[in-house]
Amino acid sequence: MVSLGFSNHGEFLISSDYTYLLRAVFLRGLSLVCHLVFFLVICIVWSIKRCSVQSPKESPSKSRFFHYRLTLLASLCLALFHFVLCLFNYFWFVHDGWPDDMLATQLDLVFRTIVSIAIPAYLHFVFSRSAERRFPLFLRIWWGLYLFISCCFLVVDLVYYRKHGDLKTHLLVLDVGSVLVGSVLSYAGLFGKRSSGGENGDPLLQEPLLNGCTNSTTNGDVATDGSCNKRGCDNVTPYANANPFSIATFSWIGSLLSVGYKKTLDLEDVPQLASEDSVLGVFPVFKTKLESYSNNSGGGIRSQELVKALVFSTWKEILWTALFAVVYTVASYVGPYLIDAFVHYLIDRDDYVYGYALVSAFVVAKIFECLSQRYWFFKLQQVGIRVRAILVTMIYKKGLKLSGQSRQGSTSGEIINIMSVDADRIGLFSWYMHDLWMVPIQVTLALLILYKNLGLASLTTLAATILVMLANIPLGKMQQKYQEKLMESKDMRMKATSEILRNMRILKLQGWEMKFLSKIVELRKNETNWLRRFLYTSAMISFVFWGSPTFISVVTFGSCMLMGIPLDSGKILSALATFRVLQEPIYNLPDTIQMVIQTKVSLDRISSFLRLEELQPDNIERLPKGSTDVAVEISDGNFSWDPSLTNPTLKDLNVHVLHGMRVAVCGTVGSGKSSLLSCILGEIPKTSGTVKMCGTTAYVAQSPWIQSGKIEDNILFGEEMDRFKYDGVLEACSLKKDLEILPFGDQTVIGERGINLSGGQKQRIQIARALYYGADIYLFDDPFSAVDAHTGTHLFKECLLGLLASKTVIYVTHQVEFLPSADLILVMKDGRITQAGKYEDILNSGTDFMELVGAHKEALLALDAMDLTARTSTNGVEDVEGNSVKKEEKNTEQNGKPDEIVVPKGQLVQEEEREKGKVSFSVYWKYITTAYKGILVPFILLAQIIFQVLQIGSNYWMAWAAPVSKGATPPVSGFVLILVYVILAIGSSLGILVRALLITIAGYKTATILFNKMHMCIFRAPMSFFDATPSGRILNRASTDQSELDTSFHFQIASLAFSIIQLVGIIAVMSQVAWQVFIIFIPVIATCIWYQQYYIETARELARLMGVCKAPIIQHFAESLSGSMTIRGFDQESRFVTKNFQLNDAYSRPKFHNAAAMEWLCFRLDVLSSITFTFSLVFLICVPKGIIDPAIAGLAVTYGLNLNMLQAWVIWNFCNLENKVISVERILQYTCIPSEPPLSLEANKPDDNWPSHGEVDIRDLQVRYAPHMPFVLRGLTCTFPGGMKTGIVGRTGSGKSTLIQTLFRLIDPTVGHILIDGIDISTIGLHDLRSRLSIIPQDPTMFEGTVRSNLDPLEEHSDEQVWEAIDRCQLGDEVRRKEGKLDSSVSENGENWSVGQRQLVCLGRAILKKSKVLVLDEATASVDTATDGLIQKTLRQQFSDSTVITIAHRITSVLDSDMVLLLENGKILEHDTPSRLLENKSSAFAKLVAEYTVRSSSSFSNLNNL
């Protein structure tokens, strides 16, 4: 018979020795021992697995493992279940002491939690990477044992404890839950196994997608030869293989921090991303999901589909972060919950064990809070990096597929803004992802604690909290509206900036840069109008929410007084601590709401962009190679760039081209020649008909598209190097001599848009690219116009008639002499093919072709007449320029001098400069003192100090004035208590309002001033700056860095100051209670500072690398957009997308490791602050009763709860500021760009009628583009007589365009002078010079706007004058046909006008300007011969008394010149009248004319034999 009794703790006592086995202390102790032993086993197995070398047979398998996910999910649920019960059991018994059975139960629950966490960790980090076919044996045994123990415990609960009435509900729940989960785990252990596909499946499926890893070079660009850089490729981030301890403490980042502390980090030092973080790993998953969701919705890609795809692409990380967020939230409320108990303990001090138990609870909660927060933040940033990379890639891919109409609606500047700003913002939103749904949980926990302490008064807290949140609704709507308007205005500014940077050369040549700067300033004014409203709305939101905790506490305590709820110091301090914890989500809520609004705007913008119309793949029907003799066939084709227009661009096309045919396309300007090639490539929307193509294509555009990079890379264009083939292509394209002149040969780095090459060199590199590619069908859009006559002949013979003799070639040309060799000639007019056939067949069959040929024959007759004059004249021009032979000898002597100068050679485009080492204090000082000389800074700090003092004062007042315990006499009445508190609260709120407004004023003013300074410096920079600086670098500063200054940096710098002030306040409060805390606090602070200094060396360089690595993404994107037609023409989209992948990863690498480094630091700071807090708590419970006021001690603990957060916040703000200040540093770099000479010099201002005669005198002119580059012009001395025409000829790259740039002072001579009418042009202002000269440039430029704004940007002429100029430049009929007439729209780069029409617009500008000196730089290269004749006639009429300097490849364009200057390799080869030079049959000019005459007059029928 078993007799039972009950102890004073309520537990039953069992008299029999055998029944002792049923006591809780034994059962829970047994469970504890089992879990402890199993934990040791799993640690040993894990260590063995980590130390052993994995054999190839044991390599991770990608085959499916049945029930793995079920097991992982069940284990995680069990861990959370045990953790919650552990906390519940602890708080349930913390007040009642710890009898043996309860202590055993608590320890059992602790180890159950630890083991439950260890199992899923082992499964994820060890087992998932192995090839084991079943779960490990020790796990299966454990799951079976766990189920058996749980069942036994449940039986004892139901049969024994329940019978005696001592069954605790939470322990019954524990055992029931353990049985259920144990059953699931045992089932998985029995039936879980790996599918056979992993071992016996197709081995190819187990190969990596890419052989090797992401290629990288030391500068972040991609290795083009396919090789892997050792450090860049093999060194994958240690995070990929880190153990749980290393992951929890972020120790895996230690090696990088060590390297960064010892040396300045370069990109090669930063490890590669793990596969799951690289674009190649995450983008395919996202793409699949997005296509699935968008197909289901049927409405294209909308914001909700985009969000769903992003969330489900990163769902694992999002769930993990949600779990950590919940753990952090629960742990953060443990302190406020225990404050009341701690204050009461300090009053009584009756049980030291209880005191130490309280301290333990505080510390354990802090540890959980620290660990969960750190990993929560890190994983969020990891998600953000992935999301940003996904979106940038998606936008890039979309940009390559946009139709022509979509491109006109979205300029490259807008698209770049979407990629650089909107994608970044959505990636940044990951920080705020869980904040919205966490707020209700945090408020609920706070209300539960308040209800426990204050009863029904907590309902007023809820009401006040809801009221505060509702107050944000109108502010949020206003902010959303302002954010949308701000982004729209920023788009317009970036669009204009991008266009201006592309065309800066023509702006400087025309002297228009300041006019266009004023346009940017006007656009910025519109932007700042919305920015100002946005910032003031942010300031009001900041005021509302910073003041809300004080408002809530006033309402709560006031309600307590009205309801008669007694307040003692313990309850007040618990409430204040709760408010302080609740303060964090309420503080963050305005930022969260603002971020949600901004993210929604960005999502809408991106989804709108992704819905834009793409090129239709069915525009062309591609036939299998070899399936037909037809290469290109167009049947009844009608095509229109704008399908909404009734009049199509191309009409009734019927073209039949067989393989191996040469097809020439000719016609007047604007007849549709380029559009014909575009429709063959599928670029123009097809309204009817069919287009069939058989074979690969290569396309050579009329306007050369050259990538930044080496010449060799531009020619290879992704193909493998075949040296024999490569040399043959260089020879055929006449590039070998050019490469010999260039300082690094074909390894010379080309500037953006081929800035350091002549027009002819760029075009020949384009042709070489096409030849090397080895396509079946070649499409040439008039490439021969950009090269001189000799080179054009060579290219035609060697390329079209030589290397491409067996290929299908369709070429557009204005050179009639190239037509006879064509198998088929297509004559176009007004979008129709009016004639088609061989040269002889169509010569007499229509008027259109006869007009072209007739104009060409007239030019030849003029040439023959000139040649005849030269033969009959012996001395008629003897005295015009003196003895030409002597002059030539003299020039030869001069030309020898520069060759003797030895100059260091270097590439034009250098690596982007980045500061190294610590950011100078001067950067901060310049920023702070930019607005109002820094006068607002002390007032901002004073406002924050007042707020902090009044806030601490109000809390101190409540702790001191409230009764210590129930029944104690309060120092003051309840009314006085609340009245003083309200007064202090109002004062602190006013401090916040003043602070918020002053920060906004200072930040806005500073951003505006720095914007104006930077743009003024950029626009006044010399042309050499733009030649050597890719526009991506400038755009990066004008968009990303400027956005940082506009919206966040002033808050960041203020946040650091405020957090320091708050930290000082906490230290003051804690030291007020116990100065002894400084014993531990001082060494902890010293350690924190050391950690911060150790960390910042790496973090600073990682942040700089992020800035440097972002510019190549923008640069590559901008280049790809401008050359998208060429990329598609070569079918190279996949290669360019891969390059974008690699550039994205190069940017993500420092970003990822920077995030990890930040968490490494914060974890260590959290640990150190927890040590300080623990010491303070232990000190307080050890001090004898009566020495310290319990209420003030409780206040110190209340503030101490936030010590770790605030201490980390100070360091985090400081480090983040150092990272963010790099944007200021980068903008300040561009406020110090060396400027061009002054625009105007009052002391040397020329007369209003200068130049009156127009004589140009060049004296010993020596020019080079940069000090580290070779001379381009080498000692030129000559005179261009006033009022006469001088033609400049020479091979491509001989220095013709450089001479013109020197005349306009885009480049200043190294040696020598240029005088115009006796005035040295280097002594007068640039605007005074350039405004008096006119130029029609080699690259015709039109700006987005109207026809009128393009002809007369400065608005100096009347409509009548503009119409007159349009008629004279042969564009009158075309403009009158358009609906808007002078207000007809011009799209970005003038893409809705042909190249020839753009050239005519440039002629119109010159006619309007009517300068005494006119320069024609290949001005008629892009027009047909007939139009060229009309232009020359117009020039003779309009500029009969002007000095006209003509650079031309058409010999007929310079034959009627008064003088001819022939250049070769930067030297004067010949300078005389055309007739005199033609007399001398051995002269280079005579040979050039003879060659042109032979080429032009022959039928080219014999060229096939050459």
mmCIF file of C-alpha atoms in Angstrom, residues 376 429 431-443 469 472 585 588-597:
data_model
loop_
_atom_site.group_PDB
_atom_site.id
_atom_site.type_symbol
_atom_site.label_atom_id
_atom_site.label_comp_id
_atom_site.label_asym_id
_atom_site.label_seq_id
_atom_site.Cartn_x
_atom_site.Cartn_y
_atom_site.Cartn_z
ATOM 1 C CA TRP A 376 17.908 38.917 -38.229
ATOM 2 C CA PHE A 429 13.264 47.798 -48.115
ATOM 3 C CA TRP A 431 15.438 46.236 -43.633
ATOM 4 C CA TYR A 432 11.830 47.226 -43.028
ATOM 5 C CA MET A 433 10.198 44.045 -44.267
ATOM 6 C CA HIS A 434 8.926 42.743 -40.922
ATOM 7 C CA ASP A 435 8.386 46.044 -39.157
ATOM 8 C CA LEU A 436 4.762 46.550 -40.128
ATOM 9 C CA TRP A 437 3.440 43.169 -38.983
ATOM 10 C CA MET A 438 5.750 43.207 -35.940
ATOM 11 C CA VAL A 439 4.198 46.429 -34.613
ATOM 12 C CA PRO A 440 0.907 44.740 -33.548
ATOM 13 C CA ILE A 441 2.876 41.988 -31.774
ATOM 14 C CA GLN A 442 5.078 44.501 -30.001
ATOM 15 C CA VAL A 443 2.084 46.633 -28.995
ATOM 16 C CA MET A 469 -0.740 55.692 -35.848
ATOM 17 C CA ASN A 472 0.238 59.283 -39.787
ATOM 18 C CA PRO A 585 8.947 50.312 -33.320
ATOM 19 C CA ASN A 588 10.945 53.241 -36.744
ATOM 20 C CA LEU A 589 7.341 53.368 -37.914
ATOM 21 C CA PRO A 590 7.701 56.702 -39.781
ATOM 22 C CA ASP A 591 10.771 55.377 -41.570
ATOM 23 C CA THR A 592 8.924 52.142 -42.285
ATOM 24 C CA ILE A 593 5.859 53.908 -43.650
ATOM 25 C CA GLN A 594 8.053 56.241 -45.683
ATOM 26 C CA MET A 595 9.983 53.247 -47.000
ATOM 27 C CA VAL A 596 6.794 51.364 -47.838
ATOM 28 C CA ILE A 597 5.590 54.392 -49.802
#
